[in-house]
């Protein structure tokens, strides 16, 4: 018993000496090990700042000492992506929009230059289009940075350097949409050249198969099947010769029969091509979800009459590209939708200008909002977050008259947010702004407002930070 106690004391003393940093050279290694541990008492883990709030360091501020961590803790995706400067934004935009369609990365499908199968799949398409996708994203991010309230807006001196002609919000949004359309047209041009290359490849493959069958009767089929097929071809030749010796009417009927015989071959070729496109090619290259998200963000702030319809068209295009790349099995980050792809529709609907009299505008807003809300619940890549319920409660407040039904809808949305574990004080504040004074709703609202003082239970809000989009200070 005494030996066990003494051995444990020796072990604890040895461990304590190993962890305590020393001032001499012998203890420097232990001090480095201690500071390299992220959860040790000697060095607390530094809290990462919001990338959106990362501004240039002020002159005269003291710099923090470099971290002694052995491994990097900040991934490159957390840092702010590069943006086109305002001084060269106009020239870059004009150069992209003025170039002819098909001049960026379309395939060369000349007959004298056959295309290999490795040039017809989605990997090759992504490789040849990646440079141009990055260029267009670079320019679109430059436009987004100049829009107040956008995801990438930065209020610094570079935004107002006077080197660029001022654009209105509607004009800048239109330019961003034109860049997305230009990239989509380039992807469609690549797909057309890709289809021509696939047809050429399949026809050459069929010709090669026939030549190999002629040289080797046992190629690809058994000898018995070859004999049966050749016998059938001999019977067809006899029938065609007898029809040639008949009248002119018989000649016309034989021509129609030959046309009908050639159409199944074309249909078979088209079927093979469609199968190849679906399994190997996916969505047309070029356009990315980042371009669509930034354009949807700008449309949600444009306050134009057609903003919501344009946003819904872009949203449908993003979902279609995701489905073409495999849907649930999609692993291409350029076509996977984000929460911005959905929440931007709700934000655009909440900001639609409405005078309170046009019922068609109200119906379009309600249809777009709740249809998007339902799609988020059934999506395979995103989940509803706090911003989803905040924008939806704003829509209910603006476009639903004060009634018992509006109170019931608001209470149901708050309960759903609680079920999704994204109920924060932002949702409760928005519920507080919905002014229906019925007794049931007032008691429910007062109960929820009590959590503003005591704090929302953790079980109701533990998914809020996880589901929040990392840019835009919680706007999405």
Coordinates of C-alpha atoms in Angstrom, one line a residue:
X1 CA 0.0 0.0 0.0
X2 CA 2.8 2.4 1.0
X3 CA 4.7 1.5 -2.2
X4 CA 1.6 2.4 -4.4
X5 CA 1.2 5.8 -2.7
X6 CA 4.9 6.6 -3.0
X7 CA 4.9 5.6 -6.7
X8 CA 1.8 7.8 -7.5
X9 CA 3.4 10.7 -5.7
X10 CA 6.6 10.3 -7.7
X11 CA 4.5 10.2 -10.9
X12 CA 2.6 13.3 -10.0
X13 CA 5.7 15.2 -9.1
X14 CA 7.4 14.2 -12.4
X15 CA 4.3 15.2 -14.4
X16 CA 4.2 18.6 -12.6
X17 CA 7.8 19.3 -13.4
X18 CA 7.3 18.4 -17.0
X19 CA 4.4 20.9 -17.4
X20 CA 5.8 23.9 -15.4
X21 CA 7.8 26.1 -17.8
X22 CA 11.3 26.9 -16.7
X23 CA 13.5 30.0 -17.3
X24 CA 16.6 28.1 -18.1
X25 CA 17.5 26.5 -21.4
X26 CA 16.5 23.0 -20.2
X27 CA 12.9 24.1 -19.5
X28 CA 12.3 25.9 -22.8
X29 CA 11.2 22.8 -24.6
X30 CA 8.5 22.1 -22.0
X31 CA 7.3 25.7 -22.2
X32 CA 6.9 25.4 -25.9
X33 CA 5.0 22.2 -25.5
X34 CA 2.7 23.8 -22.9
X35 CA 1.9 26.8 -25.1
X36 CA 1.3 24.6 -28.1
X37 CA -1.6 22.8 -26.4
X38 CA -4.8 24.5 -27.4
X39 CA -6.8 23.6 -24.2
X40 CA -4.0 23.9 -21.5
X41 CA -4.2 26.4 -18.7
X42 CA -0.9 28.0 -19.8
X43 CA -2.1 29.3 -23.2
X44 CA -5.8 29.9 -23.9
X45 CA -7.1 29.2 -27.4
X46 CA -7.3 32.6 -29.2
X47 CA -10.8 33.4 -30.4
X48 CA -11.1 33.8 -34.2
X49 CA -12.5 37.1 -35.4
X50 CA -15.4 37.3 -37.8
X51 CA -13.8 37.5 -41.3
X52 CA -16.2 40.2 -42.3
X53 CA -14.9 42.4 -39.6
X54 CA -11.3 42.0 -40.5
X55 CA -10.2 45.5 -41.5
X56 CA -6.8 46.9 -42.1
X57 CA -4.8 47.5 -38.9
X58 CA -4.7 51.1 -37.7
X59 CA -1.4 52.9 -37.5
X60 CA 0.1 52.9 -34.1
X61 CA -1.8 49.8 -32.7
X62 CA 0.3 47.2 -30.9
X63 CA 0.7 43.9 -32.7
X64 CA 0.0 40.7 -30.9
X65 CA 3.0 38.3 -30.5
X66 CA 3.1 35.4 -33.0
X67 CA 1.4 32.3 -31.9
X68 CA 3.5 29.4 -30.7
X69 CA 1.1 26.7 -32.1
X70 CA 2.8 23.9 -34.0
X71 CA -0.2 23.4 -36.4
X72 CA -2.3 26.1 -38.2
X73 CA -5.7 26.7 -36.8
X74 CA -7.2 28.9 -39.5
X75 CA -8.2 27.4 -42.8
X76 CA -7.8 29.4 -46.0
X77 CA -11.6 29.2 -46.7
X78 CA -12.2 31.3 -43.5
X79 CA -10.3 34.2 -44.9
X80 CA -11.9 36.8 -47.1
X81 CA -11.7 36.0 -50.9
X82 CA -10.1 38.4 -53.2
X83 CA -12.2 41.2 -54.8
X84 CA -11.7 43.3 -57.9
X85 CA -10.6 46.9 -56.9
X86 CA -13.0 49.7 -57.7
X87 CA -10.4 51.4 -59.9
X88 CA -10.4 48.6 -62.5
X89 CA -13.9 47.2 -62.0
X90 CA -15.4 48.9 -65.1
X91 CA -12.6 47.8 -67.5
X92 CA -12.7 44.2 -66.2
X93 CA -16.5 44.0 -66.6
X94 CA -16.5 45.5 -70.1
X95 CA -13.8 43.1 -71.2
X96 CA -15.7 40.1 -70.0
X97 CA -19.1 41.1 -71.4
X98 CA -17.7 42.3 -74.8
X99 CA -16.0 39.0 -75.6
X100 CA -17.9 36.7 -78.0
X101 CA -19.7 33.6 -76.7
X102 CA -17.7 30.4 -77.1
X103 CA -14.3 32.2 -77.0
X104 CA -13.4 31.2 -73.4
X105 CA -13.2 27.5 -73.1
X106 CA -15.3 25.8 -75.8
X107 CA -14.1 22.5 -77.2
X108 CA -12.4 22.4 -80.7
X109 CA -14.5 19.7 -82.5
X110 CA -12.8 19.8 -85.9
X111 CA -13.2 16.6 -87.9
X112 CA -9.4 16.2 -88.5
X113 CA -8.8 16.5 -84.8
X114 CA -10.6 13.6 -83.0
X115 CA -11.5 14.1 -79.3
X116 CA -10.5 11.6 -76.7
X117 CA -13.0 10.4 -74.1
X118 CA -11.0 12.1 -71.3
X119 CA -11.9 15.4 -72.8
X120 CA -15.6 14.8 -72.6
X121 CA -16.2 14.3 -68.9
X122 CA -17.0 16.7 -66.1
X123 CA -13.4 16.7 -64.8
X124 CA -12.0 18.2 -68.0
X125 CA -14.8 20.7 -68.2
X126 CA -14.1 21.9 -64.7
X127 CA -10.3 22.2 -65.5
X128 CA -10.7 24.3 -68.6
X129 CA -13.4 26.6 -67.1
X130 CA -11.9 27.1 -63.7
X131 CA -9.8 30.1 -64.7
X132 CA -12.7 31.9 -66.2
X133 CA -14.9 31.1 -63.3
X134 CA -12.4 32.6 -60.9
X135 CA -12.2 35.8 -63.1
X136 CA -16.0 36.3 -63.1
X137 CA -16.2 35.6 -59.4
X138 CA -13.4 38.1 -58.8
X139 CA -15.4 40.8 -60.7
X140 CA -18.7 40.0 -59.1
X141 CA -17.2 40.2 -55.7
X142 CA -15.9 43.6 -56.6
X143 CA -19.4 44.7 -57.4
X144 CA -20.9 43.2 -54.3
X145 CA -18.4 45.0 -52.1
X146 CA -19.7 48.3 -53.3
X147 CA -23.4 47.5 -52.3
X148 CA -24.3 48.7 -48.8
X149 CA -25.8 45.9 -46.8
X150 CA -24.4 43.1 -49.0
X151 CA -22.4 40.1 -47.9
X152 CA -19.1 41.6 -48.8
X153 CA -19.7 45.3 -48.2
X154 CA -16.8 47.1 -46.8
X155 CA -17.0 50.8 -45.8
X156 CA -13.4 51.8 -46.5
X157 CA -11.6 54.4 -48.5
X158 CA -11.1 52.2 -51.5
X159 CA -14.9 52.1 -52.2
X160 CA -15.0 55.9 -52.7
X161 CA -11.7 56.6 -54.4
X162 CA -13.4 58.5 -57.2
X163 CA -11.7 56.3 -59.9
X164 CA -14.9 54.7 -61.1
X165 CA -18.1 56.1 -62.4
X166 CA -20.8 55.8 -59.8
X167 CA -23.6 53.2 -60.5
X168 CA -27.0 53.0 -58.9
X169 CA -27.9 49.8 -57.0
X170 CA -30.2 48.7 -59.8
X171 CA -27.5 49.2 -62.5
X172 CA -24.9 47.3 -60.5
X173 CA -27.3 44.5 -59.9
X174 CA -28.1 44.4 -63.6
X175 CA -24.4 44.1 -64.4
X176 CA -24.0 41.2 -62.0
X177 CA -26.9 39.4 -63.6
X178 CA -25.3 40.0 -67.0
X179 CA -22.1 38.5 -65.8
X180 CA -24.0 35.4 -64.6
X181 CA -25.9 35.2 -67.9
X182 CA -22.6 35.5 -69.8
X183 CA -21.0 32.7 -67.9
X184 CA -24.1 30.5 -68.4
X185 CA -24.0 31.2 -72.1
X186 CA -20.4 30.1 -72.2
X187 CA -21.2 26.9 -70.4
X188 CA -24.0 26.2 -72.8
X189 CA -21.6 26.8 -75.7
X190 CA -19.2 24.3 -74.2
X191 CA -22.1 21.8 -73.8
X192 CA -23.0 22.1 -77.5
X193 CA -19.4 21.5 -78.5
X194 CA -19.3 18.7 -76.0
X195 CA -22.4 17.0 -77.6
X196 CA -20.7 17.3 -81.0
X197 CA -17.6 15.6 -79.6
X198 CA -19.6 12.9 -78.0
X199 CA -21.5 12.2 -81.2
X200 CA -18.2 12.0 -83.1
X201 CA -16.7 9.7 -80.5
X202 CA -19.7 7.4 -80.5
X203 CA -19.8 7.2 -84.3
X204 CA -16.1 6.4 -84.5
X205 CA -16.5 3.8 -81.8
X206 CA -19.3 2.2 -83.8
X207 CA -17.2 2.2 -87.0
X208 CA -14.3 0.7 -85.1
X209 CA -16.5 -2.1 -83.7
X210 CA -17.8 -3.0 -87.2
X211 CA -14.2 -3.2 -88.5
X212 CA -13.2 -5.5 -85.7
X213 CA -16.2 -7.7 -86.3
X214 CA -15.2 -8.0 -90.0
X215 CA -11.6 -8.9 -89.1
X216 CA -12.6 -11.3 -86.3
X217 CA -16.0 -13.0 -86.5
X218 CA -15.8 -14.0 -82.8
X219 CA -15.3 -10.4 -81.6
X220 CA -17.9 -9.3 -79.1
X221 CA -20.4 -12.0 -80.0
X222 CA -20.5 -15.7 -80.4
X223 CA -20.0 -17.5 -83.7
X224 CA -23.6 -18.7 -83.7
X225 CA -24.9 -15.2 -83.3
X226 CA -22.7 -14.0 -86.2
X227 CA -24.1 -16.7 -88.4
X228 CA -27.7 -15.7 -87.5
X229 CA -27.0 -12.0 -88.1
X230 CA -25.3 -12.6 -91.5
X231 CA -28.3 -14.8 -92.6
X232 CA -30.7 -12.0 -91.7
X233 CA -28.6 -9.5 -93.6
X234 CA -28.6 -11.9 -96.7
X235 CA -32.4 -12.1 -96.5
X236 CA -32.6 -8.3 -96.4
X237 CA -30.4 -8.0 -99.4
X238 CA -32.6 -10.4 -101.4
X239 CA -35.7 -8.5 -100.4
X240 CA -34.1 -5.2 -101.4
X241 CA -33.1 -6.6 -104.8
X242 CA -36.6 -7.9 -105.5
X243 CA -38.0 -4.5 -104.6
X244 CA -35.6 -2.8 -107.0
X245 CA -36.8 -5.0 -109.9
X246 CA -40.5 -4.0 -109.2
X247 CA -42.4 -0.8 -110.1
X248 CA -41.6 2.8 -109.2
X249 CA -44.1 2.7 -106.4
X250 CA -42.3 -0.2 -104.9
X251 CA -39.1 1.9 -105.1
X252 CA -40.7 4.7 -103.1
X253 CA -41.9 2.2 -100.5
X254 CA -38.4 0.8 -100.2
X255 CA -37.0 4.3 -99.7
X256 CA -39.4 4.9 -96.9
X257 CA -38.5 1.5 -95.4
X258 CA -34.8 2.5 -95.5
X259 CA -35.6 5.8 -93.8
X260 CA -37.5 4.0 -91.1
X261 CA -34.5 1.6 -90.7
X262 CA -32.1 4.5 -90.2
X263 CA -34.2 6.3 -87.6
X264 CA -33.8 3.6 -84.9
X265 CA -30.0 3.9 -85.3
X266 CA -30.2 7.7 -84.7
X267 CA -32.4 7.1 -81.7
X268 CA -30.0 4.6 -80.3
X269 CA -27.1 7.1 -80.8
X270 CA -29.1 9.9 -79.1
X271 CA -29.9 7.5 -76.2
X272 CA -26.2 6.6 -75.8
X273 CA -25.3 10.3 -75.9
X274 CA -27.9 11.2 -73.2
X275 CA -26.7 8.4 -71.0
X276 CA -23.1 9.6 -71.4
X277 CA -24.0 13.2 -70.6
X278 CA -26.0 12.2 -67.5
X279 CA -23.3 9.9 -66.1
X280 CA -20.1 11.6 -67.1
X281 CA -20.8 15.3 -67.7
X282 CA -23.3 16.7 -65.2
X283 CA -24.2 20.4 -65.2
X284 CA -22.6 22.7 -67.8
X285 CA -19.4 24.2 -66.5
X286 CA -18.6 27.9 -65.7
X287 CA -21.4 29.2 -63.5
X288 CA -20.9 28.6 -59.8
X289 CA -23.0 28.9 -56.7
X290 CA -20.8 31.7 -55.4
X291 CA -21.8 33.9 -58.4
X292 CA -25.5 33.1 -58.0
X293 CA -25.4 33.8 -54.2
X294 CA -23.8 37.2 -54.6
X295 CA -26.2 38.1 -57.4
X296 CA -29.2 36.9 -55.3
X297 CA -27.9 39.0 -52.4
X298 CA -27.8 42.1 -54.6
X299 CA -31.2 41.4 -56.0
X300 CA -32.6 41.2 -52.4
X301 CA -31.5 44.8 -51.8
X302 CA -32.3 46.3 -55.2
X303 CA -35.9 47.2 -54.4
X304 CA -36.9 46.8 -58.0
X305 CA -40.3 45.4 -59.2
X306 CA -38.7 42.5 -61.0
X307 CA -36.2 41.6 -58.3
X308 CA -38.2 38.8 -56.8
X309 CA -39.0 37.1 -60.2
X310 CA -35.3 37.4 -61.3
X311 CA -34.2 36.0 -57.9
X312 CA -36.5 33.0 -58.2
X313 CA -35.2 32.2 -61.8
X314 CA -31.6 32.3 -60.5
X315 CA -32.6 30.1 -57.6
X316 CA -34.2 27.5 -59.8
X317 CA -31.1 27.5 -62.0
X318 CA -28.9 26.8 -59.0
X319 CA -31.1 23.9 -57.8
X320 CA -31.2 22.5 -61.4
X321 CA -27.4 22.5 -61.6
X322 CA -27.2 20.8 -58.3
X323 CA -29.6 18.1 -59.5
X324 CA -27.7 17.5 -62.7
X325 CA -24.5 17.0 -60.7
X326 CA -26.1 14.2 -58.7
X327 CA -28.4 15.9 -56.2
X328 CA -27.8 14.1 -52.9
X329 CA -24.6 12.5 -54.2
X330 CA -23.2 15.8 -55.5
X331 CA -19.7 16.5 -54.4
X332 CA -18.9 19.5 -56.6
X333 CA -18.6 22.6 -54.4
X334 CA -19.3 24.9 -57.4
X335 CA -22.8 23.6 -57.8
X336 CA -23.9 22.8 -54.2
X337 CA -26.4 25.4 -53.0
X338 CA -25.9 27.2 -49.8
X339 CA -28.3 28.7 -47.2
X340 CA -27.9 32.0 -49.1
X341 CA -29.4 30.4 -52.2
X342 CA -32.6 30.0 -50.2
X343 CA -32.6 32.8 -47.7
X344 CA -31.9 35.5 -50.4
X345 CA -35.3 34.7 -51.8
X346 CA -36.9 35.4 -48.4
X347 CA -34.9 38.6 -48.0
X348 CA -35.9 39.7 -51.5
X349 CA -39.6 39.0 -50.8
X350 CA -39.4 40.9 -47.5
X351 CA -38.0 43.9 -49.3
X352 CA -40.4 44.0 -52.2
X353 CA -41.9 47.5 -52.6
X354 CA -45.7 47.3 -52.0
X355 CA -48.3 50.0 -51.6
X356 CA -50.8 47.7 -49.8
X357 CA -53.3 47.6 -52.7
X358 CA -51.8 45.4 -55.5
X359 CA -52.9 41.9 -54.6
X360 CA -50.8 40.3 -57.3
X361 CA -47.6 41.5 -55.7
X362 CA -48.8 40.2 -52.3
X363 CA -49.7 36.8 -53.8
X364 CA -46.3 36.5 -55.5
X365 CA -44.5 37.3 -52.3
X366 CA -46.4 34.8 -50.2
X367 CA -46.0 32.1 -52.8
X368 CA -42.3 32.6 -53.1
X369 CA -41.7 32.9 -49.4
X370 CA -43.6 29.8 -48.2
X371 CA -42.6 27.7 -51.2
X372 CA -38.9 28.5 -50.5
X373 CA -39.5 27.8 -46.8
X374 CA -40.9 24.4 -47.6
X375 CA -38.0 23.6 -50.0
X376 CA -35.5 24.3 -47.3
X377 CA -37.2 21.8 -45.0
X378 CA -36.8 19.1 -47.8
X379 CA -33.4 20.1 -49.0
X380 CA -30.5 17.6 -48.8
X381 CA -27.8 20.2 -48.4
X382 CA -29.1 23.1 -46.2
X383 CA -31.2 23.6 -43.1
X384 CA -33.4 26.5 -41.9
X385 CA -31.5 28.9 -39.7
X386 CA -32.4 32.0 -37.6
X387 CA -32.3 34.3 -40.6
X388 CA -34.9 32.1 -42.3
X389 CA -37.5 32.7 -39.6
X390 CA -36.6 36.4 -39.2
X391 CA -37.3 37.2 -42.9
X392 CA -40.4 35.0 -42.9
X393 CA -41.8 36.8 -39.8
X394 CA -41.2 40.1 -41.6
X395 CA -43.1 38.9 -44.6
X396 CA -46.0 37.9 -42.4
X397 CA -46.0 41.3 -40.7
X398 CA -46.0 43.2 -44.0
X399 CA -48.3 41.2 -46.2
X400 CA -50.9 39.7 -43.8
X401 CA -53.6 41.9 -42.2
X402 CA -53.9 42.0 -38.4
X403 CA -56.0 39.0 -37.6
X404 CA -56.1 35.9 -35.5
X405 CA -54.7 34.0 -38.4
X406 CA -51.6 36.1 -38.5
X407 CA -51.1 35.5 -34.8
X408 CA -51.4 31.8 -35.2
X409 CA -48.9 31.8 -38.1
X410 CA -46.4 33.8 -36.1
X411 CA -46.7 31.4 -33.1
X412 CA -46.4 28.4 -35.4
X413 CA -43.2 29.8 -37.0
X414 CA -41.6 30.5 -33.6
X415 CA -42.5 27.0 -32.4
X416 CA -40.9 25.6 -35.6
X417 CA -37.8 27.6 -35.0
X418 CA -37.7 26.1 -31.5
X419 CA -38.0 22.6 -33.0
X420 CA -35.2 23.4 -35.4
X421 CA -33.1 24.6 -32.5
X422 CA -32.4 28.0 -34.0
X423 CA -34.7 30.2 -31.8
X424 CA -32.6 33.2 -30.7
X425 CA -33.5 36.7 -29.4
X426 CA -33.6 37.9 -33.1
X427 CA -36.6 35.7 -33.8
X428 CA -38.3 36.9 -30.5
X429 CA -37.7 40.5 -31.4
X430 CA -39.3 40.0 -34.8
X431 CA -42.2 38.3 -33.1
X432 CA -42.5 41.4 -30.8
X433 CA -42.9 43.6 -33.8
X434 CA -45.9 41.7 -35.1
X435 CA -48.8 43.7 -33.7
X436 CA -51.8 41.6 -33.2
X437 CA -53.5 42.3 -29.9
X438 CA -55.6 39.2 -29.5
X439 CA -55.6 37.7 -25.9
X440 CA -54.1 34.4 -27.0
X441 CA -51.3 35.9 -29.0
X442 CA -50.6 38.6 -26.4
X443 CA -50.1 36.0 -23.7
X444 CA -47.9 33.9 -26.0
X445 CA -45.8 36.9 -27.0
X446 CA -45.3 38.0 -23.4
X447 CA -44.2 34.5 -22.5
X448 CA -41.6 34.6 -25.3
X449 CA -40.5 38.1 -24.4
X450 CA -39.6 36.9 -21.0
X451 CA -36.8 34.9 -22.5
X452 CA -35.2 38.2 -23.6
X453 CA -34.3 38.9 -20.0
X454 CA -33.7 35.4 -18.7
X455 CA -32.1 34.1 -21.9
X456 CA -33.3 31.6 -24.4
X457 CA -32.8 28.0 -23.3
X458 CA -29.7 26.4 -24.8
X459 CA -31.7 23.4 -26.2
X460 CA -33.8 25.9 -28.3
X461 CA -30.8 27.7 -29.8
X462 CA -27.9 25.3 -29.9
X463 CA -28.0 25.0 -33.7
X464 CA -28.1 28.7 -34.4
X465 CA -24.3 29.3 -34.8
X466 CA -23.8 26.0 -36.6
X467 CA -26.4 26.8 -39.3
X468 CA -25.5 30.5 -39.7
X469 CA -23.7 31.5 -42.9
X470 CA -20.2 32.5 -42.1
X471 CA -20.2 35.8 -44.1
X472 CA -22.5 38.8 -43.8
X473 CA -22.6 39.2 -40.0
X474 CA -25.6 36.9 -39.6
X475 CA -27.7 38.3 -42.5
X476 CA -28.0 34.7 -43.8

